[in-house]
JSON list of C-alpha atoms in Angstrom, two decimals:
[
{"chain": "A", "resi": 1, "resn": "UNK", "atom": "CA", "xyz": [114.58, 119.34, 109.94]},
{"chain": "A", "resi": 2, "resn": "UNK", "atom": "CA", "xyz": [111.37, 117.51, 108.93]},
{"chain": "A", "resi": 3, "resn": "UNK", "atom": "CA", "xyz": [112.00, 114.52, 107.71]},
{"chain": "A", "resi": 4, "resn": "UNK", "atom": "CA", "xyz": [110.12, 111.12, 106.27]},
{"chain": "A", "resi": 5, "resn": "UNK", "atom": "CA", "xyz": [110.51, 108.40, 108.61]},
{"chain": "A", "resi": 6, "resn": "UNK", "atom": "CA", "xyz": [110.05, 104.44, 107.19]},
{"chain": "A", "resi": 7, "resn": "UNK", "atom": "CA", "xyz": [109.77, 101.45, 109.23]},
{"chain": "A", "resi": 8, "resn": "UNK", "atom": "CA", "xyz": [111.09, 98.80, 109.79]},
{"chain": "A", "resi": 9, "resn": "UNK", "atom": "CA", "xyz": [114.24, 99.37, 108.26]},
{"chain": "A", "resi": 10, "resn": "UNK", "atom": "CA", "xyz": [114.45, 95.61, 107.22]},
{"chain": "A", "resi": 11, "resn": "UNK", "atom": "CA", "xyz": [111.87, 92.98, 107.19]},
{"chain": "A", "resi": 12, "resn": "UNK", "atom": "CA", "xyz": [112.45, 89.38, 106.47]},
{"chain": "A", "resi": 13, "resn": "UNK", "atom": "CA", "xyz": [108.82, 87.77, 105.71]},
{"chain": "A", "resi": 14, "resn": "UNK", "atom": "CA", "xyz": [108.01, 84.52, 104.29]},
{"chain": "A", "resi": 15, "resn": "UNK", "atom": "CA", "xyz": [106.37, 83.51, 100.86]},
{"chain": "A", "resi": 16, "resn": "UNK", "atom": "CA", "xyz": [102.51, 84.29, 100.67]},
{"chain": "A", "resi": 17, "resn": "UNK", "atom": "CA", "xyz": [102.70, 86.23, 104.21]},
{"chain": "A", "resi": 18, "resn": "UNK", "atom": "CA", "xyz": [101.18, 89.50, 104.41]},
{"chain": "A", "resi": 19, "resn": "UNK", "atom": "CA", "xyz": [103.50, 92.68, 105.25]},
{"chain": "A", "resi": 20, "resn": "UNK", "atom": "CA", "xyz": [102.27, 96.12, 106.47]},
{"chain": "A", "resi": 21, "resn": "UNK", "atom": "CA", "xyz": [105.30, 98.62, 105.43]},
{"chain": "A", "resi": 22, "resn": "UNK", "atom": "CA", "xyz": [105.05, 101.56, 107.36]},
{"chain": "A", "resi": 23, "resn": "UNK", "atom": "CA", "xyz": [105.87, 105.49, 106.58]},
{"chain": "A", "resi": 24, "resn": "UNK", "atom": "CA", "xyz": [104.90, 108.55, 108.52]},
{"chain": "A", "resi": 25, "resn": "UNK", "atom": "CA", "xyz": [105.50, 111.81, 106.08]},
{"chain": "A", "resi": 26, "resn": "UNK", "atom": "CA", "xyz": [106.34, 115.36, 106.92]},
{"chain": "A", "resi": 27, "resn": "UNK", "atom": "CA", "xyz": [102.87, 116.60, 108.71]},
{"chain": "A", "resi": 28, "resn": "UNK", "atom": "CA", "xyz": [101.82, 119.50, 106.22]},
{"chain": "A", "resi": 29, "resn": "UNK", "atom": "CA", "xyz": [102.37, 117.20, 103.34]},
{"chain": "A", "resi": 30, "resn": "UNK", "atom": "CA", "xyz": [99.09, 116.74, 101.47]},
{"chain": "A", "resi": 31, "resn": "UNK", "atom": "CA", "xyz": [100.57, 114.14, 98.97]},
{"chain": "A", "resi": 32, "resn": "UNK", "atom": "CA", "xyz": [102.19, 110.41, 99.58]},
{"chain": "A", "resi": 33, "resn": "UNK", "atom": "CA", "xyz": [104.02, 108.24, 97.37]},
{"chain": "A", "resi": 34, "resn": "UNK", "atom": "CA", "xyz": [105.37, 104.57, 97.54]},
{"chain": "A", "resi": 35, "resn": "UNK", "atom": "CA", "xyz": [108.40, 103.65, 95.55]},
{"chain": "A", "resi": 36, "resn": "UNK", "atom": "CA", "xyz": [110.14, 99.89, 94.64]},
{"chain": "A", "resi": 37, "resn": "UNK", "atom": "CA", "xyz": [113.64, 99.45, 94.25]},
{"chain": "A", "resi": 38, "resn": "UNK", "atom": "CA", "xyz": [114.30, 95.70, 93.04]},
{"chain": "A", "resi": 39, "resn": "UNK", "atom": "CA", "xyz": [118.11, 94.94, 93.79]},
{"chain": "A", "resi": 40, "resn": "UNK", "atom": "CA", "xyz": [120.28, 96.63, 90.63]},
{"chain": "A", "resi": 41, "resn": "UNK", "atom": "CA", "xyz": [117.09, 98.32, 89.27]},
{"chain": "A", "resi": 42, "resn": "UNK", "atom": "CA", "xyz": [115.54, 101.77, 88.57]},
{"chain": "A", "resi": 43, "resn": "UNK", "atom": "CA", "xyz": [113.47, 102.82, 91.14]},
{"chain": "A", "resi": 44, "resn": "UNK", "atom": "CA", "xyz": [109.83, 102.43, 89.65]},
{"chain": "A", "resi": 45, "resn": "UNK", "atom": "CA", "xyz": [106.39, 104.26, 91.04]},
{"chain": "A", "resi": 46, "resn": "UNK", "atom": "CA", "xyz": [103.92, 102.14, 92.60]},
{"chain": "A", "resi": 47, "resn": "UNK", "atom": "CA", "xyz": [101.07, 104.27, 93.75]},
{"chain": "A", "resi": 48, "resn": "UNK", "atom": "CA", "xyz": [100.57, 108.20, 94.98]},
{"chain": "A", "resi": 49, "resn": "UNK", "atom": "CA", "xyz": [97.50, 109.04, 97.36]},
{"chain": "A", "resi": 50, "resn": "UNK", "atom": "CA", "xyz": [95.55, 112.16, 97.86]},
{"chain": "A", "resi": 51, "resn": "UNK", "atom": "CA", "xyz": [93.01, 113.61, 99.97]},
{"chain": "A", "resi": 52, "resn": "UNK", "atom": "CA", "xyz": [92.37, 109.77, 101.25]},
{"chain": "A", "resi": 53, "resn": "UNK", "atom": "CA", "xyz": [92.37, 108.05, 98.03]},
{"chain": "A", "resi": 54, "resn": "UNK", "atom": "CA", "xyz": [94.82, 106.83, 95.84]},
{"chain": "A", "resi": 55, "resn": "UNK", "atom": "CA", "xyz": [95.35, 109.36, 93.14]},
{"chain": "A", "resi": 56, "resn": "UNK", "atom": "CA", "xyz": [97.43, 107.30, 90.46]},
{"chain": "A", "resi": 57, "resn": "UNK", "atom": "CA", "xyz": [99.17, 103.74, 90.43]},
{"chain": "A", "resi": 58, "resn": "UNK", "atom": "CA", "xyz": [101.15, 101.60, 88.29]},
{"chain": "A", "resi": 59, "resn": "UNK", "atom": "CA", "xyz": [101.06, 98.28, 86.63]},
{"chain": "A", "resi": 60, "resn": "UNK", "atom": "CA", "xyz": [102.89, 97.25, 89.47]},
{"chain": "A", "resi": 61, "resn": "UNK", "atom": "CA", "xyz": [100.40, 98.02, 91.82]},
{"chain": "A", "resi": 62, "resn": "UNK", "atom": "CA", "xyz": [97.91, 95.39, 91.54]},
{"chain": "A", "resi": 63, "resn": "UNK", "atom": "CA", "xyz": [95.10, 93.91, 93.86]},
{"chain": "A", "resi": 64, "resn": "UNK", "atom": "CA", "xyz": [97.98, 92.27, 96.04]},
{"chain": "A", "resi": 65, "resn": "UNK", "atom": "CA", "xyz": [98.70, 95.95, 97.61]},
{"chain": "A", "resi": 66, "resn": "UNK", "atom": "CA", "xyz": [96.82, 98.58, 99.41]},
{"chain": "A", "resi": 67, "resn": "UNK", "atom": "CA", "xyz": [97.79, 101.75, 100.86]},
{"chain": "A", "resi": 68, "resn": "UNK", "atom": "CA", "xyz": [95.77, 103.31, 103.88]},
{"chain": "A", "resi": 69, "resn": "UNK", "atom": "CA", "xyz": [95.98, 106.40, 105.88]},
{"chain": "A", "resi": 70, "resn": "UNK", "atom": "CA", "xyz": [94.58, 105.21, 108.96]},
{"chain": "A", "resi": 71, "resn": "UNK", "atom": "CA", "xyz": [95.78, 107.77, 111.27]},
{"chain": "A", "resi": 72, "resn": "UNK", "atom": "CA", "xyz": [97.05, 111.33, 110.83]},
{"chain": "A", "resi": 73, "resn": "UNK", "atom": "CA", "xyz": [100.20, 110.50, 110.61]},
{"chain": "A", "resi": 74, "resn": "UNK", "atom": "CA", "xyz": [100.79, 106.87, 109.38]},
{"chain": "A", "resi": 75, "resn": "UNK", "atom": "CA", "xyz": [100.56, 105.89, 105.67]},
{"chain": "A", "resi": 76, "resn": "UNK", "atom": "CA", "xyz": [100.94, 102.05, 104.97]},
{"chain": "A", "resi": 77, "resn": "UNK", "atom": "CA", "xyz": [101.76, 100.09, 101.75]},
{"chain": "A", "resi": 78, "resn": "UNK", "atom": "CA", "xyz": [100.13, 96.21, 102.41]},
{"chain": "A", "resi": 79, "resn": "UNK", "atom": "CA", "xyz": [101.10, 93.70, 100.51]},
{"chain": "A", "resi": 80, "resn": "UNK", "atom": "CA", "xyz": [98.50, 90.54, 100.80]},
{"chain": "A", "resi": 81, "resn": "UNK", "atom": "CA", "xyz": [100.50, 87.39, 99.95]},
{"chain": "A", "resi": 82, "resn": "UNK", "atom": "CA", "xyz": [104.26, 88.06, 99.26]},
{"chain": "A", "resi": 83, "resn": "UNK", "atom": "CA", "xyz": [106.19, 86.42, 96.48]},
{"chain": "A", "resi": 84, "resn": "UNK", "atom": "CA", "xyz": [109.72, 86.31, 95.79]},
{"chain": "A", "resi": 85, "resn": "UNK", "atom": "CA", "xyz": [109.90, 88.87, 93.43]},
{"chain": "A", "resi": 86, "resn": "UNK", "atom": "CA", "xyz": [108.36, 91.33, 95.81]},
{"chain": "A", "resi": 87, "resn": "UNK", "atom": "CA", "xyz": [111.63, 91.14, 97.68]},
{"chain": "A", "resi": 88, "resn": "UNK", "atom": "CA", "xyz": [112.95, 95.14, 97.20]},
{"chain": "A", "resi": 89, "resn": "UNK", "atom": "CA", "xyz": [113.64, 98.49, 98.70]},
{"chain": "A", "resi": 90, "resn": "UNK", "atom": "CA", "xyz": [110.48, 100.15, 99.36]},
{"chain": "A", "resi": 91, "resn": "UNK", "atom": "CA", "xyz": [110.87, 103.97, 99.64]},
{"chain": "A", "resi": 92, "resn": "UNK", "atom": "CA", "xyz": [108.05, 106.72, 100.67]},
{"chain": "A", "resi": 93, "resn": "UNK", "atom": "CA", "xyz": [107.79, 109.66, 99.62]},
{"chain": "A", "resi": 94, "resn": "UNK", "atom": "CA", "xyz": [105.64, 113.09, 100.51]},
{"chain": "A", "resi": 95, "resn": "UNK", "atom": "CA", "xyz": [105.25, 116.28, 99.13]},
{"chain": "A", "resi": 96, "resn": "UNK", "atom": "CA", "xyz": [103.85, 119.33, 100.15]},
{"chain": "A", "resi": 97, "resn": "UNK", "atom": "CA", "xyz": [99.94, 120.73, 98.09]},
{"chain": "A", "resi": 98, "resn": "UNK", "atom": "CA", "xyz": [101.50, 122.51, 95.03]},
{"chain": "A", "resi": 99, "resn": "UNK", "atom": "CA", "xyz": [102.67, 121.53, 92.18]},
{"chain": "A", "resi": 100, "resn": "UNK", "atom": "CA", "xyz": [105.41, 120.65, 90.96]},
{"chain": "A", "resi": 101, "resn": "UNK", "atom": "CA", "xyz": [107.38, 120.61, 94.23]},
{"chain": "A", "resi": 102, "resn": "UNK", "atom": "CA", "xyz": [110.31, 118.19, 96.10]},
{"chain": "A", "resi": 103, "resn": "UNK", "atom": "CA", "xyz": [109.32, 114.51, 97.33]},
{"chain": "A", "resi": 104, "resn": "UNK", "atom": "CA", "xyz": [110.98, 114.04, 100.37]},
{"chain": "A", "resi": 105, "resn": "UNK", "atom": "CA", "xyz": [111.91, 110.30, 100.79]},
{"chain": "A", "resi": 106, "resn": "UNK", "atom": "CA", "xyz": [111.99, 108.26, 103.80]},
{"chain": "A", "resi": 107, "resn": "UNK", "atom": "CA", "xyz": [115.19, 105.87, 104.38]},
{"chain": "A", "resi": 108, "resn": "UNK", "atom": "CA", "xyz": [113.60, 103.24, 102.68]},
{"chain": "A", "resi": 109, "resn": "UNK", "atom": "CA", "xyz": [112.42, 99.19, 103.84]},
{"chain": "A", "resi": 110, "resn": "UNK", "atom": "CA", "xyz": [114.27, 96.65, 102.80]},
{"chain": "A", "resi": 111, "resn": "UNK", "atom": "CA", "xyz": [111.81, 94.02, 102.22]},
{"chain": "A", "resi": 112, "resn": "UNK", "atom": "CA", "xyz": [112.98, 90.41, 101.58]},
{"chain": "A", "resi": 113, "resn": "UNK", "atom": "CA", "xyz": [111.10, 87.55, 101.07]},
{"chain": "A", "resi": 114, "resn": "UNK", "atom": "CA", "xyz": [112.21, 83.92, 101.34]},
{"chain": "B", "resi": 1, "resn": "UNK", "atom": "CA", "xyz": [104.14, 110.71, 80.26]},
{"chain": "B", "resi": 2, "resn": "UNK", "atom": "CA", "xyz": [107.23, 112.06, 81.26]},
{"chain": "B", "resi": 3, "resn": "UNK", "atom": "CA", "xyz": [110.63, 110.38, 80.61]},
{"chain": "B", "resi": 4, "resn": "UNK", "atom": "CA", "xyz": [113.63, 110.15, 82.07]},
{"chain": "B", "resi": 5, "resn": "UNK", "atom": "CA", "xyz": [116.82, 108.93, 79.96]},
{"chain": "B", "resi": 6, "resn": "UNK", "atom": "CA", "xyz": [120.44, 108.16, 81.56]},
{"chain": "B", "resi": 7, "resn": "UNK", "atom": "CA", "xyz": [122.47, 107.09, 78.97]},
{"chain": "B", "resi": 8, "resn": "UNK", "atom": "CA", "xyz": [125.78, 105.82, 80.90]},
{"chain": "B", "resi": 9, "resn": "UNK", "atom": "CA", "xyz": [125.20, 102.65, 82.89]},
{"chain": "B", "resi": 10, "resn": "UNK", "atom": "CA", "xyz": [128.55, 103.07, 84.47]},
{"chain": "B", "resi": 11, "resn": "UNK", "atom": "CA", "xyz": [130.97, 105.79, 84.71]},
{"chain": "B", "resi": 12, "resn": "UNK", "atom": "CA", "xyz": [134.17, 105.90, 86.62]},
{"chain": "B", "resi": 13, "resn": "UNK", "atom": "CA", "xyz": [136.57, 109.15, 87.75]},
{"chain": "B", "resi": 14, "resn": "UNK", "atom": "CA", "xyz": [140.17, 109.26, 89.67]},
{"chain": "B", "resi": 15, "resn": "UNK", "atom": "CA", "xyz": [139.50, 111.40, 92.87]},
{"chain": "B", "resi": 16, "resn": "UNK", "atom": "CA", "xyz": [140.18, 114.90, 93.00]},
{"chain": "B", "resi": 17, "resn": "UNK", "atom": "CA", "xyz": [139.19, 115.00, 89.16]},
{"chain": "B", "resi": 18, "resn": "UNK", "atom": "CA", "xyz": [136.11, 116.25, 87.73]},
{"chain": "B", "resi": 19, "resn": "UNK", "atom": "CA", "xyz": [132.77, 113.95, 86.61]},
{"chain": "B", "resi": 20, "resn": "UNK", "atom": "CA", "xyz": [129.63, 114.86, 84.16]},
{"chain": "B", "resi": 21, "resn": "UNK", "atom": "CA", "xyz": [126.63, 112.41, 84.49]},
{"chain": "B", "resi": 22, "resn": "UNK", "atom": "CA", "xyz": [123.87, 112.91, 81.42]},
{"chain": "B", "resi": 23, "resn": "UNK", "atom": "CA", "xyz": [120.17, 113.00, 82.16]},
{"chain": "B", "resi": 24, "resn": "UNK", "atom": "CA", "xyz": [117.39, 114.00, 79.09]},
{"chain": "B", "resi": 25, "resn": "UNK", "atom": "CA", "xyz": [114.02, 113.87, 79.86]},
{"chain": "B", "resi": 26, "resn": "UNK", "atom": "CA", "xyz": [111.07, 114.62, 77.25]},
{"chain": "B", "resi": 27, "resn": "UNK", "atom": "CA", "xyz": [107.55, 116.42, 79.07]},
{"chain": "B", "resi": 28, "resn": "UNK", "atom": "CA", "xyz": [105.30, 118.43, 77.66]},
{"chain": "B", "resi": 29, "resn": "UNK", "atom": "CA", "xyz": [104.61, 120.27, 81.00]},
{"chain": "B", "resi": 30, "resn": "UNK", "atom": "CA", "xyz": [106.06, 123.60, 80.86]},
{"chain": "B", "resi": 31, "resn": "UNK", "atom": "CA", "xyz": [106.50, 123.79, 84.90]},
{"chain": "B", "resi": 32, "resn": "UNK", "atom": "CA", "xyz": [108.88, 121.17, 86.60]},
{"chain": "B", "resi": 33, "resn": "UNK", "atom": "CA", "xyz": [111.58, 120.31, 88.89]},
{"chain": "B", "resi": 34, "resn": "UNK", "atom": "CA", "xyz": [114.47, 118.37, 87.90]},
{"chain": "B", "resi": 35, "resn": "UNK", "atom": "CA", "xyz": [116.56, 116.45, 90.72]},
{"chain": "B", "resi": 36, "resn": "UNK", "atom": "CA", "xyz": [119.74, 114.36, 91.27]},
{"chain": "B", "resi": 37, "resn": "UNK", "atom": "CA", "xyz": [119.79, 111.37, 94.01]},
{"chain": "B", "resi": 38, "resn": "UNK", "atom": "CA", "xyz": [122.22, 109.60, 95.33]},
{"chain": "B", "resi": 39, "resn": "UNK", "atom": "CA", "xyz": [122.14, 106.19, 96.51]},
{"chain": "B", "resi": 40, "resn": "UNK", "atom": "CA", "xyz": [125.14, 105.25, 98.34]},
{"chain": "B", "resi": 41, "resn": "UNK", "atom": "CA", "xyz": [125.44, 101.24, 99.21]},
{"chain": "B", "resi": 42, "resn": "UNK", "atom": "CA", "xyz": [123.33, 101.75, 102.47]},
{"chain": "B", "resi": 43, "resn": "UNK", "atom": "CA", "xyz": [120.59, 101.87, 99.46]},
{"chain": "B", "resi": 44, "resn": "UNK", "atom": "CA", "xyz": [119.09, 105.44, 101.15]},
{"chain": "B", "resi": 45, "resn": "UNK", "atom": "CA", "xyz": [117.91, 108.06, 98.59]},
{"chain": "B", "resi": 46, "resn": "UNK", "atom": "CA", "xyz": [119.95, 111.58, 99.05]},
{"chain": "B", "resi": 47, "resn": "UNK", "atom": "CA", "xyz": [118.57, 114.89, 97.52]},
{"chain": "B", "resi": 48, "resn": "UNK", "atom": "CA", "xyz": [121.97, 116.71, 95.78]},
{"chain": "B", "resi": 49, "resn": "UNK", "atom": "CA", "xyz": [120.55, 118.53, 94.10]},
{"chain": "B", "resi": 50, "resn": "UNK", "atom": "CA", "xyz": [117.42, 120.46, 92.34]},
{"chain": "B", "resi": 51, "resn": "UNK", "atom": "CA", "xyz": [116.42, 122.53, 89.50]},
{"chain": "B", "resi": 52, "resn": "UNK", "atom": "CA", "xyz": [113.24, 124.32, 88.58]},
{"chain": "B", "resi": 53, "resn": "UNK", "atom": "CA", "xyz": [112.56, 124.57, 85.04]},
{"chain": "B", "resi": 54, "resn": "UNK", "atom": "CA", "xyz": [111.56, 128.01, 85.03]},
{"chain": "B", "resi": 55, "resn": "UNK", "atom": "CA", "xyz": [114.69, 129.59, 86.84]},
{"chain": "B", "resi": 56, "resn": "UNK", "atom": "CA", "xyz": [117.51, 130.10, 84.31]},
{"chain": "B", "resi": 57, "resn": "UNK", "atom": "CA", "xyz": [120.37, 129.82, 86.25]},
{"chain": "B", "resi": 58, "resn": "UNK", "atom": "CA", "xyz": [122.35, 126.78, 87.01]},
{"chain": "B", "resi": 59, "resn": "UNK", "atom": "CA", "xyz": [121.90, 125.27, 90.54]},
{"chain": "B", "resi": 60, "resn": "UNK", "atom": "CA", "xyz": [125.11, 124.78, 92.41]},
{"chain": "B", "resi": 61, "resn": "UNK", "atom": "CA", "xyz": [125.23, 122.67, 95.74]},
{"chain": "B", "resi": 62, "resn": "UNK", "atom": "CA", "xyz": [128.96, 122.88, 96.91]},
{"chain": "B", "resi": 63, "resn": "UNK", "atom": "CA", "xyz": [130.89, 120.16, 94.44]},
{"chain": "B", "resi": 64, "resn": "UNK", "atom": "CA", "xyz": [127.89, 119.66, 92.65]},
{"chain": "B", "resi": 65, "resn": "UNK", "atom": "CA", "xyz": [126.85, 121.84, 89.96]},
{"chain": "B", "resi": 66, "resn": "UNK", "atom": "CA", "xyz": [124.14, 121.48, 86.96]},
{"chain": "B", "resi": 67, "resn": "UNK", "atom": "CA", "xyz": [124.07, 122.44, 83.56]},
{"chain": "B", "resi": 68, "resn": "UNK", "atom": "CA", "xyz": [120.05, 122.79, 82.57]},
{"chain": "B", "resi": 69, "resn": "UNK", "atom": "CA", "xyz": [119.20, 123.68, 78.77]},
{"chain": "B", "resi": 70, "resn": "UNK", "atom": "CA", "xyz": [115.82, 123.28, 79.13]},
{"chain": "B", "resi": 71, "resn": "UNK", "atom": "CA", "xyz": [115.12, 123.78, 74.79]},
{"chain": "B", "resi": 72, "resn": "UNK", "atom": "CA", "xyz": [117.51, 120.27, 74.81]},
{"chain": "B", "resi": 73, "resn": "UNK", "atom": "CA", "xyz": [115.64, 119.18, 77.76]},
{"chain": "B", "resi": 74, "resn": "UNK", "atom": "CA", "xyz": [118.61, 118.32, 79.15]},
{"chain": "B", "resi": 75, "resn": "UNK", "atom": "CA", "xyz": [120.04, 118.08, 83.22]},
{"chain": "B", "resi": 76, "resn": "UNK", "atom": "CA", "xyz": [123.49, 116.87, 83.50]},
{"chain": "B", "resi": 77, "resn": "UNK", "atom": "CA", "xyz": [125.13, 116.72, 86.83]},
{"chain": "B", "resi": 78, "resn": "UNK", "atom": "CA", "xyz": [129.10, 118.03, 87.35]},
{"chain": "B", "resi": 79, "resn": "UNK", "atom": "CA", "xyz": [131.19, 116.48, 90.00]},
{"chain": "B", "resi": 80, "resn": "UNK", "atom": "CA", "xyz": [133.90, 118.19, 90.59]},
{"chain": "B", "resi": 81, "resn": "UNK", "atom": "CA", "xyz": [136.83, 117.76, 93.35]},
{"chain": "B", "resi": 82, "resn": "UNK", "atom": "CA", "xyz": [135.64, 113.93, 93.27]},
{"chain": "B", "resi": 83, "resn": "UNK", "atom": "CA", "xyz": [135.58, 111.94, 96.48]},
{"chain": "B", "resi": 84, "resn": "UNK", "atom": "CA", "xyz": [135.77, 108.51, 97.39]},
{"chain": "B", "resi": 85, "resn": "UNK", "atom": "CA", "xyz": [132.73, 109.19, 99.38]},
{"chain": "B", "resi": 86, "resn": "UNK", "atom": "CA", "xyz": [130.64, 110.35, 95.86]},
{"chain": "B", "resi": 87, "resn": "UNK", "atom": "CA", "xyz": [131.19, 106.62, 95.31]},
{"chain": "B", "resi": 88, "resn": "UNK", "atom": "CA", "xyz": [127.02, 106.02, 94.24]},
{"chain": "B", "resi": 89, "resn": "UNK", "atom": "CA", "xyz": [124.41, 105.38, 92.42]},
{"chain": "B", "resi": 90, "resn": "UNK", "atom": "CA", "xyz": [123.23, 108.42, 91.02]},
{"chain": "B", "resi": 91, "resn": "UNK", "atom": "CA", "xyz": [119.58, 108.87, 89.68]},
{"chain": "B", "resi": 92, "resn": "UNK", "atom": "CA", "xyz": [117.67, 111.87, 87.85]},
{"chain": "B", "resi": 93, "resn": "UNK", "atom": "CA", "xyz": [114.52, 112.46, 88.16]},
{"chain": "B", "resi": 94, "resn": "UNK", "atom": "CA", "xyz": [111.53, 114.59, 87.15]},
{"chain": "B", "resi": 95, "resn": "UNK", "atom": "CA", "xyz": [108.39, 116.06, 88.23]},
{"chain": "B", "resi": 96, "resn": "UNK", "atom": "CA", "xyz": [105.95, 118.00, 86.98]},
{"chain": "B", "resi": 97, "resn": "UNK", "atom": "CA", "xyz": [102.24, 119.05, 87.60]},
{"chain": "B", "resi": 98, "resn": "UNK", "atom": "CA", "xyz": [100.41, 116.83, 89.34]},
{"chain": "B", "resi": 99, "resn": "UNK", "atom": "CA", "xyz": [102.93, 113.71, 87.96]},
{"chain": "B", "resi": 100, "resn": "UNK", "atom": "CA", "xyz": [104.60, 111.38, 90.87]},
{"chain": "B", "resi": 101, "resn": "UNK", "atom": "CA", "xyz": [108.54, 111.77, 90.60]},
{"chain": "B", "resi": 102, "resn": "UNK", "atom": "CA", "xyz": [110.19, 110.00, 87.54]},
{"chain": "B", "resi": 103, "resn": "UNK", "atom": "CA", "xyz": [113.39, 108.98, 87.47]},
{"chain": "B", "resi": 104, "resn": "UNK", "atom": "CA", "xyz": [116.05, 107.49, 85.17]},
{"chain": "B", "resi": 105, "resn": "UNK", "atom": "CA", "xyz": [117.94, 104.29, 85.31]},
{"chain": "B", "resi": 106, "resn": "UNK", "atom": "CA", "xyz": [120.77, 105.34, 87.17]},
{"chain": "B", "resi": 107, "resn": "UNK", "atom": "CA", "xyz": [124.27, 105.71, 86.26]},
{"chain": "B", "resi": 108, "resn": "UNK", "atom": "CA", "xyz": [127.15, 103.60, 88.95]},
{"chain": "B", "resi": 109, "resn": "UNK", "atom": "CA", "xyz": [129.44, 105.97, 89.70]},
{"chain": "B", "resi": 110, "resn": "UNK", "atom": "CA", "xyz": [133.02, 105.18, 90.46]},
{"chain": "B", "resi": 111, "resn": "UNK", "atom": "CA", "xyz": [135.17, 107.17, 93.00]},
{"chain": "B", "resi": 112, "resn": "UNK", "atom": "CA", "xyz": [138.72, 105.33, 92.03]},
{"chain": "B", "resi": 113, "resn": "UNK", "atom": "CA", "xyz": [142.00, 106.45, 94.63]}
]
């Protein structure tokens, strides 16, 4: 079964280091999603992309993160210069063109900054 | 914008008994799915299960079981047969049109022997 794949699976990164999450979505999804879990908290919506662009993003998503497509098959959330509060579960997600339809989530990265 | 409202933090069950977990939500799309995930401790999100607002009937996934009144906007999630392994977070969520997935707070479920 297709399924979202996310890695690393856990990345320890200092304070003001950059971080390239990584996500490769089911290949005849059109749309991509990135997701932040803080410890103990809802899971809030960063930023969905679309046809190369980013189609919608939070308040969370400010000019500290990017997203790129630079492959077929890769999609990236960047993160410039970490900060503590960065440190979270960072899921992707893709869906197939069609709306509404399921978001199929990767395993998530657990990103922690120190 | 679309909302998604769990109103029980917490929530424990004995095993082998039965469990209801509330989700509301408030759109004014008239085409949606509703979902429940679970996140177990390894903190990976888990499909159980999904609705789509315009069927009628109830989805059923084995143990898990819905109960959608879409006038209430309403999507609350049965347990039944509870297992230690249901032990969870458990998270409802929404999309519709061209929205990214919404979801609620959560609500901890308790699996207790």
């Amino acid at each position: 079964e297709p399924e979202v794949t996310q890695t690393p699976s856990h990345q320890v990164t200092q304070m003001g280091q950059e971080v390239i999450l990584r996500c490769v979505p089911i290949s005849n999804h059109l749309y991509f999603y990135w997701y932040r879990q803080i410890l103990g908290q809802k899971v809030e919506f960063l930023v969905s992309f679309y046809n190369n662009e980013i189609s919608e993003k939070s308040e969370i998503f400010d000019d500290q993160f990017s997203v790129e497509r630079p492959d077929g098959s890769n999609f990236t959330l960047k993160i410039r210069s970490t900060k503590l509060e960065d440190s979270a579960m960072y899921f992707c997600a893709s869906r197939e063109l069609g709306t509404p339809n399921e978001a199929f989530f990767g395993q998530g990265t657990r990103l922690t900054v120190v | 914008a679309q909302t998604v409202t769990q109103s029980q933090p917490e929530m424990s069950v004995q095993e082998a008994e039965t469990v209801t977990l509330s989700c509301t939500y408030d759109t004014s799309e008239s085409n949606y799915y509703l979902f429940w995930y679970k996140q177990p401790p390894s903190r990976q999100m888990i499909l159980v299960i999904r609705q789509e607002a315009y069927k009628q009937q109830n989805a059923t996934e084995n143990r898990f079981s819905v109960n959608f009144q879409k006038a209430a906007k309403s999507f609350s999630l049965k347990i039944s047969d509870s297992q230690l392994g249901d032990t969870a977070m458990y998270f409802c969520a929404f999309i519709g049109g061209n929205t990214p997935l919404v979801f609620g707070k959560g609500t901890r479920l308790s699996v207790i022997a």
